[in-house]
Coordinates of C-alpha atoms and ligand atoms in Angstrom, one line a residue:
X241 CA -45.1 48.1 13.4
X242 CA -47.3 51.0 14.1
X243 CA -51.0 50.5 13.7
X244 CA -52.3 54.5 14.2
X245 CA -56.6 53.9 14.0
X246 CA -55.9 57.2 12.2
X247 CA -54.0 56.2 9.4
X248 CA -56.2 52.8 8.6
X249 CA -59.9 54.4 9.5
X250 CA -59.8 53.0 13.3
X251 CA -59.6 49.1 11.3
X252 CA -56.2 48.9 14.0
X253 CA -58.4 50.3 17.0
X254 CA -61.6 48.0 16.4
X255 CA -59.0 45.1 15.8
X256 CA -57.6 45.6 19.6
X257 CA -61.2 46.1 21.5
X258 CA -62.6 43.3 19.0
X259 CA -60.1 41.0 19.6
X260 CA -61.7 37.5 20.8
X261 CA -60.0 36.9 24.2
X262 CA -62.6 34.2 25.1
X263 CA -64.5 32.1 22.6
X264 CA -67.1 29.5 22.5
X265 CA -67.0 27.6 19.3
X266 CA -70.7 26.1 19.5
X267 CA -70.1 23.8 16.5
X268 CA -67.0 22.5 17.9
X269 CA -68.1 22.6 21.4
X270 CA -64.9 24.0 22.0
X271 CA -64.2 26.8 24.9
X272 CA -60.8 28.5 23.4
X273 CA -58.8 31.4 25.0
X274 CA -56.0 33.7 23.7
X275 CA -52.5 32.1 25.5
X276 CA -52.2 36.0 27.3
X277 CA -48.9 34.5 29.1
X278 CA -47.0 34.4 25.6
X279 CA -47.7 38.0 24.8
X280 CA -46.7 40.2 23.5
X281 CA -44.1 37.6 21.2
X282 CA -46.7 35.3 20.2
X283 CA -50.5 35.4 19.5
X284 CA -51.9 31.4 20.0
X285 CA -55.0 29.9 20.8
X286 CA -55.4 27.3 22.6
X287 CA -58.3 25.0 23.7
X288 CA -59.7 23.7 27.0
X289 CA -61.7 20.7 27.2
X290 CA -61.0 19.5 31.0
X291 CA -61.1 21.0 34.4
X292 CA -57.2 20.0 35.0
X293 CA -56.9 22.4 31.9
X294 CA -58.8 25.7 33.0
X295 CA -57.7 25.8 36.6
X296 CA -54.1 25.4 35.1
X297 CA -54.9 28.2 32.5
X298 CA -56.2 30.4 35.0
X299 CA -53.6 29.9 37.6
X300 CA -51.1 30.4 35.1
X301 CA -52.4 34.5 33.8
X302 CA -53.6 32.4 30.2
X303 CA -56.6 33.8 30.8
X304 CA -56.6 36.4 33.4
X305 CA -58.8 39.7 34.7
X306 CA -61.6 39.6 37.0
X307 CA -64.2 39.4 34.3
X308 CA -62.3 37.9 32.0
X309 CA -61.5 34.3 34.6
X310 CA -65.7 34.8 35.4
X311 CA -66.4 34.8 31.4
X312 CA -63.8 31.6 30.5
X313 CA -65.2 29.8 33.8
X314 CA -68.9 29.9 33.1
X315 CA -68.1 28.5 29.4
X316 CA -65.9 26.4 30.9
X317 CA -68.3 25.2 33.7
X318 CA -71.1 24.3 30.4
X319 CA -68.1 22.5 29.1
X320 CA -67.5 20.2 31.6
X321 CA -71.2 20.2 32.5
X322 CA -71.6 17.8 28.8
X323 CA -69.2 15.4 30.0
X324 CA -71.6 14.3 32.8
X325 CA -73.1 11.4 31.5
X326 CA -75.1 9.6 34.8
X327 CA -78.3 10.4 33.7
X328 CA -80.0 10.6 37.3
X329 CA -80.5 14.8 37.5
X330 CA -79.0 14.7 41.5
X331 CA -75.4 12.9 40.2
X332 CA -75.6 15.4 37.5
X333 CA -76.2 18.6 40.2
X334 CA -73.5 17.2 42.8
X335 CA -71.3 16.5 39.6
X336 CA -71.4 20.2 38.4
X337 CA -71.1 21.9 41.5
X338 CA -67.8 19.9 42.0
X339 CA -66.9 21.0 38.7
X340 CA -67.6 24.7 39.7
X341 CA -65.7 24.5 43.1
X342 CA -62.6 22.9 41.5
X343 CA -62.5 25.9 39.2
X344 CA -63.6 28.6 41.8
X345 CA -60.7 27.2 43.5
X346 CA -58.0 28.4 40.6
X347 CA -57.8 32.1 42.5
X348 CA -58.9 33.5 45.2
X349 CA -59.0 37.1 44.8
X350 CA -61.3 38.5 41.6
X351 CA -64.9 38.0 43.0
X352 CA -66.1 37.7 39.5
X353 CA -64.9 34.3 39.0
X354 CA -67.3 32.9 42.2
X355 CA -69.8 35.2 40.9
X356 CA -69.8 33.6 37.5
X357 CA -70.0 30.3 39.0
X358 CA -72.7 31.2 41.4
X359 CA -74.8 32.6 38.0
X360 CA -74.5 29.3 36.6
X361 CA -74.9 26.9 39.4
X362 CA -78.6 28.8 40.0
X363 CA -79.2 28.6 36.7
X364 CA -78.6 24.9 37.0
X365 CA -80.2 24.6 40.1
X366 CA -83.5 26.4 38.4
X367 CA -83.7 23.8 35.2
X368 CA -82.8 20.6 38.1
X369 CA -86.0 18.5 36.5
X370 CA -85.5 19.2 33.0
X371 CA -84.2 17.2 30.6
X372 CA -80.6 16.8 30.2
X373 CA -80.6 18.6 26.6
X374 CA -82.8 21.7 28.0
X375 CA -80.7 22.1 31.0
X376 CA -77.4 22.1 28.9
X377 CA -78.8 24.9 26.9
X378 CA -79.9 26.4 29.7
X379 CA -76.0 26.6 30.5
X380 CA -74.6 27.6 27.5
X381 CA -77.1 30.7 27.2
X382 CA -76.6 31.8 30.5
X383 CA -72.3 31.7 30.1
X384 CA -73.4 33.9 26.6
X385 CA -75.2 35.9 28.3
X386 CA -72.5 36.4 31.2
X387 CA -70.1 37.1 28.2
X388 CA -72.4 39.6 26.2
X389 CA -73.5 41.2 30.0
X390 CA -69.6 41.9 30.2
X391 CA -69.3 43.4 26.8
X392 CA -72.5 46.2 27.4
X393 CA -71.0 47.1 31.0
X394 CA -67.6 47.5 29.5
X395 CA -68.6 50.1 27.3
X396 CA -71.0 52.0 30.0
X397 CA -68.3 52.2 32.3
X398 CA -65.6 53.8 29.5
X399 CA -68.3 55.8 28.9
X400 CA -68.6 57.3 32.3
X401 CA -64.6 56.9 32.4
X402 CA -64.3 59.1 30.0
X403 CA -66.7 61.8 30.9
X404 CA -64.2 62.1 33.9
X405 CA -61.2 62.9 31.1
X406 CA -60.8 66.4 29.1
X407 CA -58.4 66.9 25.7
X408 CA -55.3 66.4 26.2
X409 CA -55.5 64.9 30.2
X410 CA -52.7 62.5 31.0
X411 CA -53.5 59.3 32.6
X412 CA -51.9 56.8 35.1
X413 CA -52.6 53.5 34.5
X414 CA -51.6 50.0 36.4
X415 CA -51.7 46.5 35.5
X416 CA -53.9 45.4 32.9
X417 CA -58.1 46.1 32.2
X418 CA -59.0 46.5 28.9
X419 CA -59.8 44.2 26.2
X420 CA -57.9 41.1 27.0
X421 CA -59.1 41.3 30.6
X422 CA -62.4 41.8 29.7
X423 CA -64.5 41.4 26.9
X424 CA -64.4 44.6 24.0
X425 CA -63.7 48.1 25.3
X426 CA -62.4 47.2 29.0
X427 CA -62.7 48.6 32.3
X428 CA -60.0 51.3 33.4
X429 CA -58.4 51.1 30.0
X430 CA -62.2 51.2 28.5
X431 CA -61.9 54.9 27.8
X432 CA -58.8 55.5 26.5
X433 CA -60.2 53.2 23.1
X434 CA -63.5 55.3 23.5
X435 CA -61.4 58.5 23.2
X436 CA -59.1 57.5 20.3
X437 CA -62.4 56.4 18.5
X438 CA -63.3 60.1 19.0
X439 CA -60.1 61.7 18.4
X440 CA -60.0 63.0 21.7
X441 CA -56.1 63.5 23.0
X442 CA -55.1 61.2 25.9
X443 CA -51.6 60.6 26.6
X444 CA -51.5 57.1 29.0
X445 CA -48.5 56.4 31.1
X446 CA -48.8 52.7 31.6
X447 CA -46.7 50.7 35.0
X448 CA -45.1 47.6 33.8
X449 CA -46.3 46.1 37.0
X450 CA -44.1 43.9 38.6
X451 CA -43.7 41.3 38.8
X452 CA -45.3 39.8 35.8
X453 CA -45.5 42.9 33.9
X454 CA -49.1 42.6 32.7
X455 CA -48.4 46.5 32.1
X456 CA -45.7 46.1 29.9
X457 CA -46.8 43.0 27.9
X458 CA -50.5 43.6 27.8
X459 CA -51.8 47.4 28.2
X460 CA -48.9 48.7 26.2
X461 CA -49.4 46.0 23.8
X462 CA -52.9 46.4 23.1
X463 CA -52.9 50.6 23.4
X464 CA -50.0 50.6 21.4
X465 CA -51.5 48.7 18.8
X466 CA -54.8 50.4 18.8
X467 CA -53.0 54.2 18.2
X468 CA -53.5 55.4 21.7
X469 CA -51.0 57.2 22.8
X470 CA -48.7 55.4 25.5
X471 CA -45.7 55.0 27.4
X472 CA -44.6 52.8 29.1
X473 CA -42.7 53.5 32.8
X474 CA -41.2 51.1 35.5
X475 CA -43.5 51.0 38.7
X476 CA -41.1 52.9 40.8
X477 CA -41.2 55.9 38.0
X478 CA -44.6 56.5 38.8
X479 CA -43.7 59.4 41.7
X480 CA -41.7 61.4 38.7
X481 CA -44.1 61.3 35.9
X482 CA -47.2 62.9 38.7
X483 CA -44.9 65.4 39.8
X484 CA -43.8 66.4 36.5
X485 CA -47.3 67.6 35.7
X486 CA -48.0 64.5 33.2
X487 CA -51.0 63.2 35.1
X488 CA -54.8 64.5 35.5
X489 CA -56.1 60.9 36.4
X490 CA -55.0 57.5 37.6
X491 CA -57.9 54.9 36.2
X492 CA -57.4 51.3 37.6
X493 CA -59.3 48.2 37.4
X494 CA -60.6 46.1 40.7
X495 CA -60.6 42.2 41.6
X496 CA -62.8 42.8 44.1
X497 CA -64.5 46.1 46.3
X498 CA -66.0 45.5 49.3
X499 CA -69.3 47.0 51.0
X500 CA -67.0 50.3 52.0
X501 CA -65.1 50.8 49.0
X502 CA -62.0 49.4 49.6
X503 CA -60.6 48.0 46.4
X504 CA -58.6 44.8 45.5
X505 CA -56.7 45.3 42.3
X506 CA -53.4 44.1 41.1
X507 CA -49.9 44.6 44.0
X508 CA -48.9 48.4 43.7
X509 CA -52.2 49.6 42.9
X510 CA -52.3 51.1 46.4
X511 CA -49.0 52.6 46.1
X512 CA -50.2 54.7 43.3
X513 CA -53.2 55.5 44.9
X514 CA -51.0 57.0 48.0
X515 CA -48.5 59.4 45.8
X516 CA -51.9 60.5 44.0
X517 CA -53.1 62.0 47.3
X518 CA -49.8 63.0 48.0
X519 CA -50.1 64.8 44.4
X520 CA -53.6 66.5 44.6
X521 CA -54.3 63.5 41.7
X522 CA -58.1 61.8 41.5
X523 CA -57.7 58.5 41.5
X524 CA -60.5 56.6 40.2
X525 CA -61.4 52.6 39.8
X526 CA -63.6 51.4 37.3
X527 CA -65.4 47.8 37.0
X528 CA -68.1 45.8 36.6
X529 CA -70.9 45.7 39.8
X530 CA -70.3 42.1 39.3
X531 CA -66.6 43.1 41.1
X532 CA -68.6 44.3 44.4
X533 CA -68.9 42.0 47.0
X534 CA -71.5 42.8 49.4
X535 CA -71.1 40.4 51.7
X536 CA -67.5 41.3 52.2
X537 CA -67.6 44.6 54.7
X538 CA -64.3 45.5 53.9
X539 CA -60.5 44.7 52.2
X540 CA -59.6 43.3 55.9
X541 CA -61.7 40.2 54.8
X542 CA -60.8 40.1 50.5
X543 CA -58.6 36.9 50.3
X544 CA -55.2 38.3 49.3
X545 CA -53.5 35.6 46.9
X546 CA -50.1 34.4 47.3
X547 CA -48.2 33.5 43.8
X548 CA -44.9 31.4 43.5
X549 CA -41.8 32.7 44.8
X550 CA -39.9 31.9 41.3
X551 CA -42.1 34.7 39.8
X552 CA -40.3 37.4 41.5
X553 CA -37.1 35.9 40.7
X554 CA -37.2 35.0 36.9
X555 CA -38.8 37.5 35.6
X556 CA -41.2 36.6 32.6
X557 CA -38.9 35.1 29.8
X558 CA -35.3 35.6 31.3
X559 CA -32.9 34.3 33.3
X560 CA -32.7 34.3 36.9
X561 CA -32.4 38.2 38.6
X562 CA -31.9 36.7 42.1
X563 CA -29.9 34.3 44.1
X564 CA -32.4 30.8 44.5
X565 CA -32.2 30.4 48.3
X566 CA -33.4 34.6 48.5
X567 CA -37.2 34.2 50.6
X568 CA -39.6 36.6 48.4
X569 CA -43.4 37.6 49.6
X570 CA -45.6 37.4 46.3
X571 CA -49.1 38.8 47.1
X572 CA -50.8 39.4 43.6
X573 CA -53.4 41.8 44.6
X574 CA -52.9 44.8 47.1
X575 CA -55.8 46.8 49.4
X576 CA -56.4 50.8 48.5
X577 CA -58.1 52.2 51.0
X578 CA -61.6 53.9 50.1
X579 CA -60.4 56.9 51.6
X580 CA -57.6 57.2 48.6
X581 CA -60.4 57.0 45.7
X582 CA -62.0 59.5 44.5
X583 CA -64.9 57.7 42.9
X584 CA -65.1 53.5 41.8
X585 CA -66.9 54.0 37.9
X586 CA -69.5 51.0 37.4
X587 CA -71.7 50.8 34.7
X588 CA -74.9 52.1 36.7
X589 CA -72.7 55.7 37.3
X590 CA -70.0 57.3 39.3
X591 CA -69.6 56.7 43.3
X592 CA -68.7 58.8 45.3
X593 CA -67.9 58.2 49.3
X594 CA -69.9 56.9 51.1
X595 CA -69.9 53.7 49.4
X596 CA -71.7 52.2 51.7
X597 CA -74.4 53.9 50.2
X598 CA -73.5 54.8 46.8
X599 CA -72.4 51.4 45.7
X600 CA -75.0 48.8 47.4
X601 CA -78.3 50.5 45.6
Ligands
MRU1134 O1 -53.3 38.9 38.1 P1 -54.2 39.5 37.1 O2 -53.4 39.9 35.9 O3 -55.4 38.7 36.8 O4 -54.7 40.9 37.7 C1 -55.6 41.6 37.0 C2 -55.9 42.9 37.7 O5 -55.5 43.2 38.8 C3 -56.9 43.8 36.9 O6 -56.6 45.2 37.2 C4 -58.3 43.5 37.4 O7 -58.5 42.1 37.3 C5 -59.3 44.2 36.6 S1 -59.5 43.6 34.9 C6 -60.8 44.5 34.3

């Protein structure tokens, strides 16, 4: 089905950067999340009401994108934070921050998910002596306002994105940051909605990237859906598509950038970085200052996650593509070097090197 934004006055476009990824149903007191691991075949909510269940649905890429596992952990952390029922305040204070560690724990890579944590274990901290009631809402407002921070840097940085873009520009992107990965617009894929709103041309080539093809199911899916113009190439097409002229830009997300600039982003986001410079390309990252890690001097010391084996050998849905006894190397997230990006977008502004000044203000 096609769903141009300009054949149904942008209702298809507003549905995709709209769409609630995260939710906190206050009524319910229910934290629910879009299943992203059975798109694009099946849109389902489901709920999570334990720890057991978050780390699982974070671990598993149900809820997934540096701001988006920050967003779903400080609800969830409120959550769990009403289940504690020993009414002495220090119980309650050791009780949470085990909560927090179990899931700070789920992945070690995306900064925003300790970040998030952090916010709400000093928020706890700050309300110790209150009353169990004030310091519950204290928890719940502050995980709102992590989600409605999100939603206000998201669109400042595809704003700034897109003043990087002109008519017509093609664009490289790799794994997924936009809506689903966030909250509303996105990071990297932030101004691609921004343009369609304003009719601005941008033709997107989007990686599948491998091995669990976040590309393929999720930015093609929601750009796709919104009337932006995208197509979809294998990883290893990437080299082609630059050469053939097609690309002004690579935009990509970031798990984490340390103090210098180097940037932690999904595996092969360094690769396309290197045939950029090879290609005379910019090639620009775009996220949240909540993605910086300033006590992290460079990618030498950003945790480098390791996934299951099985991922690389069954694909997403299908059957086996390799012998079982075959060793496979998983890492999730790669290193780009600062010296490969042309400028990280936050929502303050565009960087430019050095980063050591232009990013820790
Ligand atoms: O393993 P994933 O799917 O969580 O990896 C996500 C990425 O690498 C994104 O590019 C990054 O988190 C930025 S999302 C705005």
């Amino acid at each position: 089905m096609f769903c141009g934004s300009e054949r149904d006055g942008g209702e298809a476009l507003r549905a995709v950067t709209h769409a609630a990824n995260i939710r906190y149903d206050k009524a319910a007191e229910a934290l629910c999340i879009l299943d992203q691991s059975l798109l694009p075949n099946e849109v389902r909510e489901v709920r999570l009401d334990t720890a057991e269940e978050m780390v699982e649905a974070i671990r598993a890429l149900r809820v997934r994108g540096a701001p988006a596992i920050g967003i779903c952990a400080a609800y969830g952390l409120y959550r769990l934070a009403r289940t504690i029922e020993d009414p002495d305040p220090e119980v309650f204070q050791t009780q949470l921050r085990a909560f927090s560690a179990q899931l700070c724990a789920a992945r070690p890579t995306a900064v925003n998910l300790a970040w998030a944590l952090g916010e709400m274990e000093n928020t706890a901290a700050a309300h110790a002596g209150a009353p169990r009631r004030v310091l519950l809402e204290a928890l719940y407002e502050k995980a709102a306002a992590i989600h409605q921070d999100d939603i206000d840097k998201c669109r400042a940085i595809s704003e700034y994105g897109l003043s990087l873009l002109r008519e017509g520009d093609g664009v490289l992107t790799h794994c997924n940051a936009g809506p689903l990965a966030t909250s509303r617009y996105g990071t990297a894929q932030g101004p691609f909605f921004l343009a369609a709103e304003r009719g601005m041309r941008i033709r997107v080539f989007a990686g599948e990237t491998r091995p669990l093809l976040q590309g393929a199911r999720l930015t093609s899916y929601e750009l796709h859906r919104a009337g932006v113009d995208v197509t979809l190439i294998c990883d290893n097409m990437a080299s082609m598509v630059m050469k053939n002229g097609w690309v002004q830009a690579c935009f990509v997300g970031c798990d984490r950038v340390a103090a210098n600039g180097d940037t932690a982003n999904k595996i092969g986001t360094s690769s396309v970085a290197i045939l950029a410079k090879h290609y005379g390309i910019p090639f620009y990252v775009l996220g949240p200052t909540s993605t910086i890690d300033r006590n992290c001097p460079s990618g030498d010391q950003i945790p480098i996650e390791l996934r299951d084996p099985e991922e690389i050998k069954s694909l997403w849905y299908e059957k086996p593509v390799a012998l079982p006894g075959v060793p496979c190397y998983n890492p999730a997230f790669d290193v780009t070097d600062h010296s490969l990006i042309t400028a990280i977008v936050t929502e303050k502004g565009i960087c430019r090197a050095p980063y050591t000044e232009s990013l820790l203000f």
